[in-house]
Coordinates of C-alpha atoms and ligand atoms in Angstrom, one line a residue:
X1 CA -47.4 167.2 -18.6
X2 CA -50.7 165.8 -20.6
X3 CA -54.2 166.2 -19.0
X4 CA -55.6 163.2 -17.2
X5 CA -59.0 162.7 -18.0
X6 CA -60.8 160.5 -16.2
X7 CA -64.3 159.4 -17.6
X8 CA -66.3 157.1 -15.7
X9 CA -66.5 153.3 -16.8
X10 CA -69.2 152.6 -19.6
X11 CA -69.5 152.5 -23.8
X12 CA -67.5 156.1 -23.8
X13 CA -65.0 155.3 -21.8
X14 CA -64.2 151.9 -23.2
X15 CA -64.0 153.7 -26.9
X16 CA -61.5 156.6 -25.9
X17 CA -59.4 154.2 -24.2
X18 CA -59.3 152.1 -27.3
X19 CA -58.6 155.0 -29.6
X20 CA -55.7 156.0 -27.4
X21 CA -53.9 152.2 -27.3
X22 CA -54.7 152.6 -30.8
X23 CA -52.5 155.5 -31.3
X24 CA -49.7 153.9 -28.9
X25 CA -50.7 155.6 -25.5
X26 CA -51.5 154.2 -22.1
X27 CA -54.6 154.3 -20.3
X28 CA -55.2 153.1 -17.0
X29 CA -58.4 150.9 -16.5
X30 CA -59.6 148.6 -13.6
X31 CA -59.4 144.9 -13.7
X32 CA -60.7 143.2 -10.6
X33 CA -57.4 142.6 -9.1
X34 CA -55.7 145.8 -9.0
X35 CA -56.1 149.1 -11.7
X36 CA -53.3 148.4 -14.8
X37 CA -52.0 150.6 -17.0
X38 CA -52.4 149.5 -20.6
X39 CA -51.1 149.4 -23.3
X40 CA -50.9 147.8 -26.7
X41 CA -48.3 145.0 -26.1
X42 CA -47.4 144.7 -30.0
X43 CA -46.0 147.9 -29.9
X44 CA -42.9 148.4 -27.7
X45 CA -42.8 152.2 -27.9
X46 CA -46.1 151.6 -26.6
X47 CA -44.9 149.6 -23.9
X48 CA -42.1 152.6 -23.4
X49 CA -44.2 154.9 -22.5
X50 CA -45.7 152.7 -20.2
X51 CA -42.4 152.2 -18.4
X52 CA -42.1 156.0 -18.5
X53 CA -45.0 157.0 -17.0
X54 CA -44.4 154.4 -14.3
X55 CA -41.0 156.1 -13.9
X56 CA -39.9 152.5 -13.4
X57 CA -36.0 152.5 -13.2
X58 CA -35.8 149.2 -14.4
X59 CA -37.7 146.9 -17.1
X60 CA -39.4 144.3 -15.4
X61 CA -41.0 142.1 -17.7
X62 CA -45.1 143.1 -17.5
X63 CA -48.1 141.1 -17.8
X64 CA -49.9 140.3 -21.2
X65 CA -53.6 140.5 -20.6
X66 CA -56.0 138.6 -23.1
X67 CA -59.4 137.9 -23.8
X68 CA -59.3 134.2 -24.0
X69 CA -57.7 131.3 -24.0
X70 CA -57.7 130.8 -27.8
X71 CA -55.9 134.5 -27.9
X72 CA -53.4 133.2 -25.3
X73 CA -52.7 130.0 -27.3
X74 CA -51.3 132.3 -29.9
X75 CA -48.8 133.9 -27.8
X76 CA -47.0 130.9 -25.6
X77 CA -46.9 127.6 -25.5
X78 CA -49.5 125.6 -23.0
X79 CA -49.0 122.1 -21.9
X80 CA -52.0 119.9 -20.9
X81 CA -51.2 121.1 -17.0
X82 CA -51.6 125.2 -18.0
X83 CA -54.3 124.3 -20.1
X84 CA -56.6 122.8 -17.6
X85 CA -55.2 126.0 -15.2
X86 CA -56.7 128.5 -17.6
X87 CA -60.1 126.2 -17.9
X88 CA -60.4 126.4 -14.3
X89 CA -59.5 129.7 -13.2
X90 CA -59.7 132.4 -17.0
X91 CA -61.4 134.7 -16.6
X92 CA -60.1 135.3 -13.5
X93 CA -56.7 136.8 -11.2
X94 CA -54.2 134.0 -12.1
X95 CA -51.1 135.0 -14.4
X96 CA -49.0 132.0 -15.8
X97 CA -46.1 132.3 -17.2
X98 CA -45.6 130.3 -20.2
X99 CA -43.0 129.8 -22.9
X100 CA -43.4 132.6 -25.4
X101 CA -44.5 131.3 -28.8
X102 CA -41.9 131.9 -31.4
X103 CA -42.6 134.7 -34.0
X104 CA -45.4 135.9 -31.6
X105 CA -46.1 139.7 -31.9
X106 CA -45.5 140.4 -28.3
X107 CA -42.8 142.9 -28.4
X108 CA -39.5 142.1 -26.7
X109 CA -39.9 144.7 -24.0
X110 CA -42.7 143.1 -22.7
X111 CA -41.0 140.3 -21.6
X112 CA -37.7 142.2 -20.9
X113 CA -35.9 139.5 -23.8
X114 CA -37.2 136.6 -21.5
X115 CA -38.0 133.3 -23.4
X116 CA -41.5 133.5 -21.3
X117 CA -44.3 135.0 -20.8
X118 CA -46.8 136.0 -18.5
X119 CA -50.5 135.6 -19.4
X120 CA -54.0 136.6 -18.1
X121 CA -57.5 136.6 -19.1
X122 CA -59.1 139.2 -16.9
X123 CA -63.0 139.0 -15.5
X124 CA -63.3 142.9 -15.1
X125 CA -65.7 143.5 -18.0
X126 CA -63.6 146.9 -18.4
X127 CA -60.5 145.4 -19.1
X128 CA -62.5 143.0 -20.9
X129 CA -64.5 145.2 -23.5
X130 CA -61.1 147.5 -23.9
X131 CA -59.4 143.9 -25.1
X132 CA -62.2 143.2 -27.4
X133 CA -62.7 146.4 -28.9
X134 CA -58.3 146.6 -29.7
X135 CA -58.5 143.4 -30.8
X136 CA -54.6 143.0 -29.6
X137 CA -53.1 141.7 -26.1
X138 CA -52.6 144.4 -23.8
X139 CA -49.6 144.5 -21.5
X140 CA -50.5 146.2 -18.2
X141 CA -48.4 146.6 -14.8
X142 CA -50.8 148.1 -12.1
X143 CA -51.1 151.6 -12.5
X144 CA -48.4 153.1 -10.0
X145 CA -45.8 155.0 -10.0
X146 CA -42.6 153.1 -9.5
X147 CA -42.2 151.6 -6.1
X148 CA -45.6 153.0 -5.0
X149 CA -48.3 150.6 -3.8
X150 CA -51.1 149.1 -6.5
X151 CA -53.4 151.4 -6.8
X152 CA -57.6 149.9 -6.3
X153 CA -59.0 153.1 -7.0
X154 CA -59.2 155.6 -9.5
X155 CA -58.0 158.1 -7.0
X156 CA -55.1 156.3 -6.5
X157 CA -54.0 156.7 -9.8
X158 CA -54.4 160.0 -10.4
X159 CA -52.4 160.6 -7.5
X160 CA -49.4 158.4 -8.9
X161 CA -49.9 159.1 -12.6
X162 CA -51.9 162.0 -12.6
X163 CA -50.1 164.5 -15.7
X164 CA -48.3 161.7 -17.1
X165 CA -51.6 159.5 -19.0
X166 CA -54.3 160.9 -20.6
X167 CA -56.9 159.0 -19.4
X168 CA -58.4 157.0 -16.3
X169 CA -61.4 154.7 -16.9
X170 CA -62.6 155.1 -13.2
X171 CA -64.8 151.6 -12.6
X172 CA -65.0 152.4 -8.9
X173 CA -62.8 150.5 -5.7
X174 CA -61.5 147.0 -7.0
X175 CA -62.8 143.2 -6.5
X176 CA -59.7 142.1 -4.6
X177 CA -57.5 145.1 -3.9
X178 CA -54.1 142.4 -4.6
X179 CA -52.5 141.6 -7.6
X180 CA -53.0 138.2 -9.3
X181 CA -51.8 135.2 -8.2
X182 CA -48.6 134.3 -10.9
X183 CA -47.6 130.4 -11.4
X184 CA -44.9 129.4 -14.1
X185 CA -45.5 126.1 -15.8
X186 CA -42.8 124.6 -17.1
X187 CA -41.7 121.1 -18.1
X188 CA -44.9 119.6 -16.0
X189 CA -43.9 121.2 -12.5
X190 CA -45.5 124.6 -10.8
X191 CA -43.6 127.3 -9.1
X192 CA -45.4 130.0 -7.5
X193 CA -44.1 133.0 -8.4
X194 CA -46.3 135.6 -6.4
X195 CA -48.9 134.6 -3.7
X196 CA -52.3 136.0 -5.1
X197 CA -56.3 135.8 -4.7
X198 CA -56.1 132.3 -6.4
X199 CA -54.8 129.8 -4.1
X200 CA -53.3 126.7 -5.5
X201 CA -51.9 125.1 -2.3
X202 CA -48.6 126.0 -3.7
X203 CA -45.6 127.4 -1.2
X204 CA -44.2 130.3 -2.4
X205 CA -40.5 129.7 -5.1
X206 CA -37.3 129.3 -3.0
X207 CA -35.6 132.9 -2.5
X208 CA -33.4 131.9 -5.4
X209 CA -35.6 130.7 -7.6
X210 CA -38.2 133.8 -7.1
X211 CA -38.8 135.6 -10.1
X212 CA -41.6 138.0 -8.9
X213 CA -41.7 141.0 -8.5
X214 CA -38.6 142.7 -9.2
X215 CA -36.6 140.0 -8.3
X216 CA -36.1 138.6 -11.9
X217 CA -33.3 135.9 -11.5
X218 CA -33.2 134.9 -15.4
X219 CA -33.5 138.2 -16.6
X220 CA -32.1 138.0 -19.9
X221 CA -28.6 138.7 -20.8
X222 CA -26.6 137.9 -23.8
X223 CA -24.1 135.1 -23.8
X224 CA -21.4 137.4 -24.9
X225 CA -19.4 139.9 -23.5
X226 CA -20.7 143.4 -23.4
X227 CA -18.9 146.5 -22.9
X228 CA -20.9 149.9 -21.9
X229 CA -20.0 153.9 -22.8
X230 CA -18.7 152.7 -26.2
X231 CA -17.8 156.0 -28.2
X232 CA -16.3 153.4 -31.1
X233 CA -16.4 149.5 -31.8
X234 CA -12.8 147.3 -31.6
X235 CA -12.4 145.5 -34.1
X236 CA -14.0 141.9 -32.8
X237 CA -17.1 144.6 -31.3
X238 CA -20.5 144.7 -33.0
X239 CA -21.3 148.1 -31.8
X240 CA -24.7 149.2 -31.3
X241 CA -25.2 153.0 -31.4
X242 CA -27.1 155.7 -29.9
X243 CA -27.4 159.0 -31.6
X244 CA -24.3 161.0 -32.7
X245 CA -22.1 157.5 -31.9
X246 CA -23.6 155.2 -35.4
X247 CA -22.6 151.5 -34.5
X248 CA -23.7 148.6 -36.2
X249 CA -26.9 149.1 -35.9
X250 CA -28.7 151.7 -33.2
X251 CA -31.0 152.5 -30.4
X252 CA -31.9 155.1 -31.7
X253 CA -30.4 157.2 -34.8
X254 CA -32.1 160.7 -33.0
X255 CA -31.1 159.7 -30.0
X256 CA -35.1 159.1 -29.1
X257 CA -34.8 157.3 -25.2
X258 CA -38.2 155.9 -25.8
X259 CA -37.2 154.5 -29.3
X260 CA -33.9 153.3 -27.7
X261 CA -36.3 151.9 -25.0
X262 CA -38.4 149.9 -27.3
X263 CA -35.8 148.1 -29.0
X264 CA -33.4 147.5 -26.7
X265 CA -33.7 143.9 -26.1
X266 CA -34.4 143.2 -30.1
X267 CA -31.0 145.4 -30.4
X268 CA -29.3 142.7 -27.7
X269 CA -30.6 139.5 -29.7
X270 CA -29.6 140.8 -33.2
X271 CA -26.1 141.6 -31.6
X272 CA -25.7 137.9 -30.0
X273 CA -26.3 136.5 -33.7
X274 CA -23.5 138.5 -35.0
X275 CA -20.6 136.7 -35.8
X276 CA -18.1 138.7 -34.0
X277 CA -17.7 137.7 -30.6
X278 CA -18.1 140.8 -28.4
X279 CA -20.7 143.6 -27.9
X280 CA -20.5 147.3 -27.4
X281 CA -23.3 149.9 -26.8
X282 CA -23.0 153.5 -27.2
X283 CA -23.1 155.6 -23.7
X284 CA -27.0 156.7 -23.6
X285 CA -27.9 159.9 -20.8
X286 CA -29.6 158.6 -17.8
X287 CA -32.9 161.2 -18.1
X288 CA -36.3 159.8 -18.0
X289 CA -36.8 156.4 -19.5
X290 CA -33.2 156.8 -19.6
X291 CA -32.2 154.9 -16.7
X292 CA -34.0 151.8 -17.5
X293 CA -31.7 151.6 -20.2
X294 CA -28.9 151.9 -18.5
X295 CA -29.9 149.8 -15.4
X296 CA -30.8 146.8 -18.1
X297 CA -27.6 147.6 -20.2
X298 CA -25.1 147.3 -16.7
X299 CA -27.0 144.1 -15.5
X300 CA -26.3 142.7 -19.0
X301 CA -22.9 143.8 -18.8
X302 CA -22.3 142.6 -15.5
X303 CA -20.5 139.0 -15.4
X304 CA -23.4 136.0 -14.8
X305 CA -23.2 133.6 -11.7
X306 CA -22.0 130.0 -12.6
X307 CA -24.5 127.6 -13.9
X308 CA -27.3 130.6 -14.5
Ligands
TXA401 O1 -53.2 141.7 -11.0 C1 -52.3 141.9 -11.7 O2 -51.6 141.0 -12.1 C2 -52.1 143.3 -12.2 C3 -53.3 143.7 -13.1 C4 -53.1 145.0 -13.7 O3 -53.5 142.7 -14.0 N1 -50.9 143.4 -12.9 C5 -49.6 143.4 -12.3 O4 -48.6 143.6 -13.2 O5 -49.5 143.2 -11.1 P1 -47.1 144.0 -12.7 O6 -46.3 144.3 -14.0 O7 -47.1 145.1 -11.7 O8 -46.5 142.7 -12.2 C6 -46.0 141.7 -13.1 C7 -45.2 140.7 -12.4 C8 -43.8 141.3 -12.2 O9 -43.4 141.2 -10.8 C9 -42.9 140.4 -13.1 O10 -41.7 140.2 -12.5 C10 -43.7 139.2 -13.3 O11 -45.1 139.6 -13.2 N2 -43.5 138.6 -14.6 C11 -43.9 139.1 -15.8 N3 -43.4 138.3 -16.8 C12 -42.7 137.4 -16.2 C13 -41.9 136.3 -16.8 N4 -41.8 136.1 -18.1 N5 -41.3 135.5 -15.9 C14 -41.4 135.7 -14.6 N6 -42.1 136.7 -14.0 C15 -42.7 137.5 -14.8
MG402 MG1 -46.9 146.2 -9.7

């Protein structure tokens, strides 16, 4: 249990938030859609904890929040159709999800291993003076526990999250009380992803091709074999390791779940580029963050559909 402060929005505020994401905790601030719990999205045990606090059992991939476009230009690729998006609509409740910029410093659990990413500048000036004064993207879900509604309220959060963040910026009810609208752009076509306060005059994806919320159907997997509750490597097997069991390379040497958290989808790539055709993980406990871990590691595991 930590102590949830909450300090009301203004100069104070803004600067203990940012000294906090500083240090690689999450603080949960307004934006005018929903409140967000943020966190520096550079640093994915940063982003763990986020995850954790959430209690999410899974790692959906989470919005990157920036101040501008020429911050966003930095982190994903924008054709002239999501350029002219952003003009229109940043600062504002519309998240598109773009193609993440190669050597970008997002960290890999933002985007659960996803080629994209999903971008927004916010209008709240909370969310707003927080990103200037880190400097850095912040990735932040809405500020509930897992499978709990969005919070809009300060309340609201420290019901859901109170003793598990140390500190609410409380900047009173929010503007629109729903999440932003989210569009991917890709290869000159628009696909709603979620329905939002920005309307495009776009129908919602087909059920297959929905990708938000929860219902990721490109999360990433690797495009080799990959076998779970390893306690040793065969010999084609780059084993990846967790605690006592050493692999190849490992989770976390510790056995740290929020380390093992953080690098888990770098872990994934780094395997695939091995030469030896197969992947094995070491078995990792199920406790807290935990079982994120091991719900990404059995849908990786689990055989794809044709064609996907
Ligand atoms: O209004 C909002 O968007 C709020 C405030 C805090 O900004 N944030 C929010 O974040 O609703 P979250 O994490 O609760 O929802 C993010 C949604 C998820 O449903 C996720 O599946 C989708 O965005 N998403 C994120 N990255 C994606 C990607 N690369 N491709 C497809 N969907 C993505
Ligand atoms: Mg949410």
């Amino acid at each position: 249990m930590v102590q949830t402060k909450v300090l009301p929005y203004g100069p104070a505020a803004i600067a203990e938030a940012a000294r906090l994401i500083g240090g690689g905790q999450p603080v949960a601030v307004p934006t005018e859609t929903v409140y967000g719990l943020a966190a520096d999205a550079t640093d994915g045990a940063a982003v763990a904890l986020v995850y954790e606090a959430k209690g999410r059992p899974s790692f959906n991939p989470l919005i990157v929040h920036v101040r501008d476009i020429d911050q966003a230009i930095g982190l994903a690729g924008f054709d002239d159709q999501a350029l002219a998006l952003a003009q229109l609509h940043w600062p504002g409740p519309l998240t598109l999800v773009l193609p993440l910029r190669r050597g970008s410093a997002i960290a890999s659990l933002v985007t659960a291993g996803l080629p994209t990413v999903a971008l927004r500048a916010p209008a709240h000036p909370a969310m707003r003076e927080l990103l200037e004064a880190c400097g850095r993207p912040l990735a932040a879900p809405s500020a509930n526990a897992s499978g709990r509604i969005s919070p809009t309220r300060a309340e609201h959060v420290l019901a859901g999250l109170g003793g598990r963040i140390p500190l609410i910026v409380d900047g009173g009810p929010t503007a629109h009380g729903i999440e932003s609208t989210i569009v991917a752009v890709a290869r000159g076509k628009l696909r709603l992803l979620r329905p939002g306060p920005i309307d495009l005059g776009l129908s919602p994806a087909r059920a297959e091709a929905v990708e938000a919320p929860g219902q990721l159907a490109s999360h990433y997997a690797p495009a080799k074999p990959l076998r779970l509750d390893a306690a040793e490597r065969e010999a084609d097997e780059w084993l990846i390791g967790f605690g006592q069991v050493a692999g190849d390379s490992t989770l976390s040497a510790g056995g740290d779940l929020v380390e093992a958290a953080a690098c888990l989808f770098d872990r994934l790539h780094e395997a695939e580029r091995q030469p030896r055709p197969r992947i094995a993980v070491a078995p990792v406990p199920a406790r807290g963050i935990g079982a994120a871990v091991n719900d990404r590691l059995r849908r990786a595991a689990s055989p794809r559909p044709a064609g996907s």
